[in-house]
């Protein structure tokens, strides 16, 4: 079946511009994560959506970052007034959780990422 | 949220067995231990998951002692293609009160010919 998809795959923008990054999770997955990964670094958690619950935004680095998830499916990460330090690969992952998984924790399935370059 | 500690990097040679240990002293009763692998320019992918004792699949084995405060990922007879970053995660996403599971900084494994 289809995996997690992200668009665009690459985005080059000028400092101060706004950007929108899109994530299409695996159909039926209730949980969705956004991460940021700078070159040679580990994954930095940004935001987490779980079903209809309020999102966990504890990882967003500043108020320039926001995300929404419409209809419990597609998610958009928006970065306003981009800065050069925002340059990174932005990864999205989805997972299925809940009572159906009584014997294990979720497995996150990752998209290919969006490489953002802010000039 | 249980914090994990892993070595930053490890080196080995083709054909060797590689063991990567992760410490998670504050693991909770319901937490599972999951390992992911990430190749350059790709998102992480699931390798193995366990709760206690030993789990084995076609890729790796996971050893978890009785106190569950650590775990060891074992890669048998590694090849150059096993060069990647390996992440250890601890958490519990079951049920309606599921909480996020966070990646740490990972272990960068380099395999030499």
Coordinates of C-alpha atoms in Angstrom, one line a residue:
Chain A
X1 CA 0.0 0.0 0.0
X2 CA 1.0 3.7 -0.2
X3 CA 3.4 4.9 2.4
X4 CA 3.8 8.4 3.9
X5 CA 4.3 11.0 1.3
X6 CA 5.6 14.5 1.7
X7 CA 5.7 17.5 -0.6
X8 CA 7.6 19.3 -1.9
X9 CA 10.7 17.1 -1.8
X10 CA 12.9 20.2 -2.0
X11 CA 12.1 23.8 -1.2
X12 CA 14.5 26.7 -1.6
X13 CA 13.2 30.0 -0.3
X14 CA 14.5 33.4 0.7
X15 CA 14.8 34.6 4.2
X16 CA 11.6 36.2 5.5
X17 CA 9.3 34.2 3.2
X18 CA 6.6 31.8 4.5
X19 CA 6.7 28.2 3.5
X20 CA 4.2 25.3 3.8
X21 CA 5.2 21.7 3.9
X22 CA 2.7 18.9 3.4
X23 CA 2.4 15.4 4.8
X24 CA 0.0 12.7 3.6
X25 CA 0.0 9.9 6.2
X26 CA -0.8 6.3 5.7
X27 CA -4.6 5.9 5.5
X28 CA -6.1 5.0 8.9
X29 CA -3.1 6.1 10.9
X30 CA -4.3 8.1 13.9
X31 CA -1.0 9.6 15.0
X32 CA 1.2 12.0 13.0
X33 CA 4.5 13.4 13.9
X34 CA 6.7 16.2 12.5
X35 CA 10.4 16.2 13.1
X36 CA 13.3 18.4 11.9
X37 CA 16.7 17.0 11.1
X38 CA 19.7 19.3 10.5
X39 CA 22.7 17.9 8.6
X40 CA 24.5 15.2 10.6
X41 CA 22.2 15.6 13.6
X42 CA 19.5 13.5 15.2
X43 CA 15.7 14.0 14.9
X44 CA 14.2 17.0 16.7
X45 CA 10.6 16.5 17.6
X46 CA 8.3 19.4 16.6
X47 CA 4.7 18.5 17.0
X48 CA 2.4 15.4 17.5
X49 CA -1.2 14.8 16.5
X50 CA -3.2 12.0 18.0
X51 CA -6.7 11.4 16.7
X52 CA -9.0 14.3 17.8
X53 CA -6.9 15.3 20.8
X54 CA -5.3 18.7 21.0
X55 CA -1.9 18.5 19.3
X56 CA 1.3 18.4 21.4
X57 CA 3.2 21.4 20.3
X58 CA 5.9 21.3 22.9
X59 CA 8.7 20.8 20.3
X60 CA 8.0 23.8 18.1
X61 CA 11.1 26.1 18.3
X62 CA 9.2 29.4 18.0
X63 CA 5.9 31.0 17.3
X64 CA 6.9 31.2 13.6
X65 CA 6.2 27.5 13.4
X66 CA 2.6 26.1 13.3
X67 CA 1.0 22.9 12.1
X68 CA -2.5 21.7 11.4
X69 CA -4.1 18.4 10.5
X70 CA -7.3 18.6 8.6
X71 CA -9.9 15.8 9.0
X72 CA -7.5 13.6 10.9
X73 CA -5.5 13.0 7.7
X74 CA -3.3 15.5 5.8
X75 CA -1.1 17.8 7.8
X76 CA 0.6 21.0 6.9
X77 CA 3.6 22.5 8.7
X78 CA 3.9 26.3 8.2
X79 CA 7.0 28.3 8.9
X80 CA 6.5 32.0 8.8
X81 CA 9.3 34.6 8.1
X82 CA 11.8 31.9 7.5
X83 CA 15.4 32.2 8.8
X84 CA 18.6 30.6 7.7
X85 CA 18.7 28.4 10.8
X86 CA 15.4 26.9 9.7
X87 CA 17.3 25.1 6.9
X88 CA 16.9 21.4 7.5
X89 CA 15.1 18.2 6.4
X90 CA 11.6 18.1 7.7
X91 CA 10.3 14.6 8.3
X92 CA 6.8 13.4 8.8
X93 CA 5.8 10.1 10.3
X94 CA 2.5 8.4 11.0
X95 CA 1.5 5.5 13.1
X96 CA -1.5 3.5 14.3
X97 CA -2.1 3.4 18.0
X98 CA -5.0 2.7 20.3
X99 CA -6.8 -0.3 21.6
X100 CA -6.1 -2.3 18.4
X101 CA -2.5 -2.6 19.5
X102 CA -2.8 -4.4 22.7
X103 CA 0.6 -6.1 22.6
X104 CA 3.0 -3.5 21.4
X105 CA 3.6 0.2 21.0
X106 CA 3.3 2.0 17.7
X107 CA 5.7 1.8 14.8
X108 CA 6.3 5.1 13.1
X109 CA 6.4 5.1 9.3
X110 CA 8.4 7.9 7.8
X111 CA 8.0 9.9 4.7
X112 CA 11.0 10.8 2.5
X113 CA 11.2 14.3 4.0
X114 CA 11.3 17.8 2.6
X115 CA 14.7 19.5 2.3
X116 CA 14.2 23.2 3.1
X117 CA 17.0 25.6 2.2
X118 CA 16.6 29.2 3.3
X119 CA 18.9 31.6 1.5
Chain B
X1 CA 8.9 10.3 29.1
X2 CA 11.7 7.9 29.5
X3 CA 15.1 9.3 28.4
X4 CA 17.5 7.1 26.5
X5 CA 21.3 7.2 26.3
X6 CA 23.3 5.7 23.5
X7 CA 26.9 5.9 22.3
X8 CA 27.4 8.6 19.8
X9 CA 29.3 6.5 17.4
X10 CA 30.7 3.0 16.8
X11 CA 33.0 1.4 14.3
X12 CA 33.2 -2.2 13.2
X13 CA 34.2 -4.5 10.3
X14 CA 32.3 -6.5 7.8
X15 CA 31.4 -10.0 9.1
X16 CA 31.5 -8.9 12.7
X17 CA 28.7 -8.9 15.2
X18 CA 27.8 -5.5 16.5
X19 CA 26.1 -4.7 19.8
X20 CA 24.7 -1.3 20.5
X21 CA 23.5 -0.7 24.1
X22 CA 20.9 1.8 25.1
X23 CA 20.3 2.9 28.7
X24 CA 16.8 3.8 29.8
X25 CA 16.9 4.0 33.6
X26 CA 13.5 5.6 34.0
X27 CA 11.5 3.1 31.8
X28 CA 7.9 2.7 32.9
X29 CA 6.0 -0.5 33.4
X30 CA 4.1 -0.1 30.1
X31 CA 6.9 1.1 28.0
X32 CA 8.2 -0.8 25.0
X33 CA 11.7 -0.5 23.5
X34 CA 12.0 0.1 19.8
X35 CA 15.0 0.5 17.5
X36 CA 15.1 2.3 14.2
X37 CA 17.7 2.5 11.5
X38 CA 18.3 5.6 9.3
X39 CA 20.3 5.7 6.1
X40 CA 21.6 9.1 4.7
X41 CA 18.9 11.0 3.0
X42 CA 16.1 8.7 4.2
X43 CA 13.7 8.7 7.0
X44 CA 14.2 6.2 9.9
X45 CA 12.7 2.8 9.5
X46 CA 11.6 0.3 12.1
X47 CA 14.1 -2.6 13.0
X48 CA 12.8 -4.3 16.1
X49 CA 10.7 -3.9 19.2
X50 CA 10.6 -5.7 22.5
X51 CA 9.3 -5.6 26.1
X52 CA 11.5 -8.0 27.9
X53 CA 14.0 -10.9 27.5
X54 CA 14.9 -11.5 23.9
X55 CA 13.3 -10.8 20.5
X56 CA 14.8 -11.9 17.2
X57 CA 13.7 -11.2 13.6
X58 CA 15.4 -11.5 10.2
X59 CA 17.4 -8.3 10.7
X60 CA 18.5 -8.2 14.4
X61 CA 18.1 -9.4 17.9
X62 CA 17.1 -7.3 20.9
X63 CA 18.3 -8.3 24.4
X64 CA 16.5 -6.8 27.4
X65 CA 17.6 -7.7 31.0
X66 CA 15.1 -8.4 33.7
X67 CA 15.3 -4.8 35.2
X68 CA 14.7 -3.4 31.7
X69 CA 16.9 -0.4 32.4
X70 CA 18.9 -1.1 29.3
X71 CA 18.7 -2.9 26.0
X72 CA 21.1 -4.2 23.4
X73 CA 20.6 -4.3 19.7
X74 CA 22.6 -7.0 18.1
X75 CA 23.4 -7.0 14.4
X76 CA 24.9 -10.4 13.3
X77 CA 27.6 -10.4 10.6
X78 CA 27.3 -6.8 9.6
X79 CA 28.0 -5.6 6.0
X80 CA 28.9 -2.2 4.6
X81 CA 25.2 -1.6 4.0
X82 CA 24.6 -1.6 7.7
X83 CA 26.4 1.7 8.0
X84 CA 23.6 3.9 9.4
X85 CA 22.4 5.7 12.4
X86 CA 20.5 3.6 15.0
X87 CA 18.0 5.1 17.3
X88 CA 16.7 3.6 20.6
X89 CA 13.2 4.7 21.7
X90 CA 11.2 4.0 24.8
X91 CA 7.5 4.6 25.2
X92 CA 4.0 3.4 25.2
X93 CA 1.5 4.4 22.6
X94 CA -1.3 2.0 23.4
X95 CA -4.7 3.1 24.4
X96 CA -6.7 6.3 24.2
X97 CA -4.1 8.2 26.3
X98 CA -1.3 7.5 24.0
X99 CA 1.7 9.8 24.3
X100 CA 4.4 10.7 21.8
X101 CA 7.6 8.7 21.5
X102 CA 10.7 10.8 20.9
X103 CA 13.9 10.0 19.1
X104 CA 17.2 10.7 20.8
X105 CA 20.5 11.5 19.0
X106 CA 21.2 7.9 17.9
X107 CA 24.4 5.9 17.4
X108 CA 26.3 6.4 14.2
X109 CA 27.6 3.0 13.1
X110 CA 30.3 2.8 10.5
X111 CA 31.3 -0.5 9.0
X112 CA 34.7 -0.9 7.3
X113 CA 35.7 -3.5 4.7

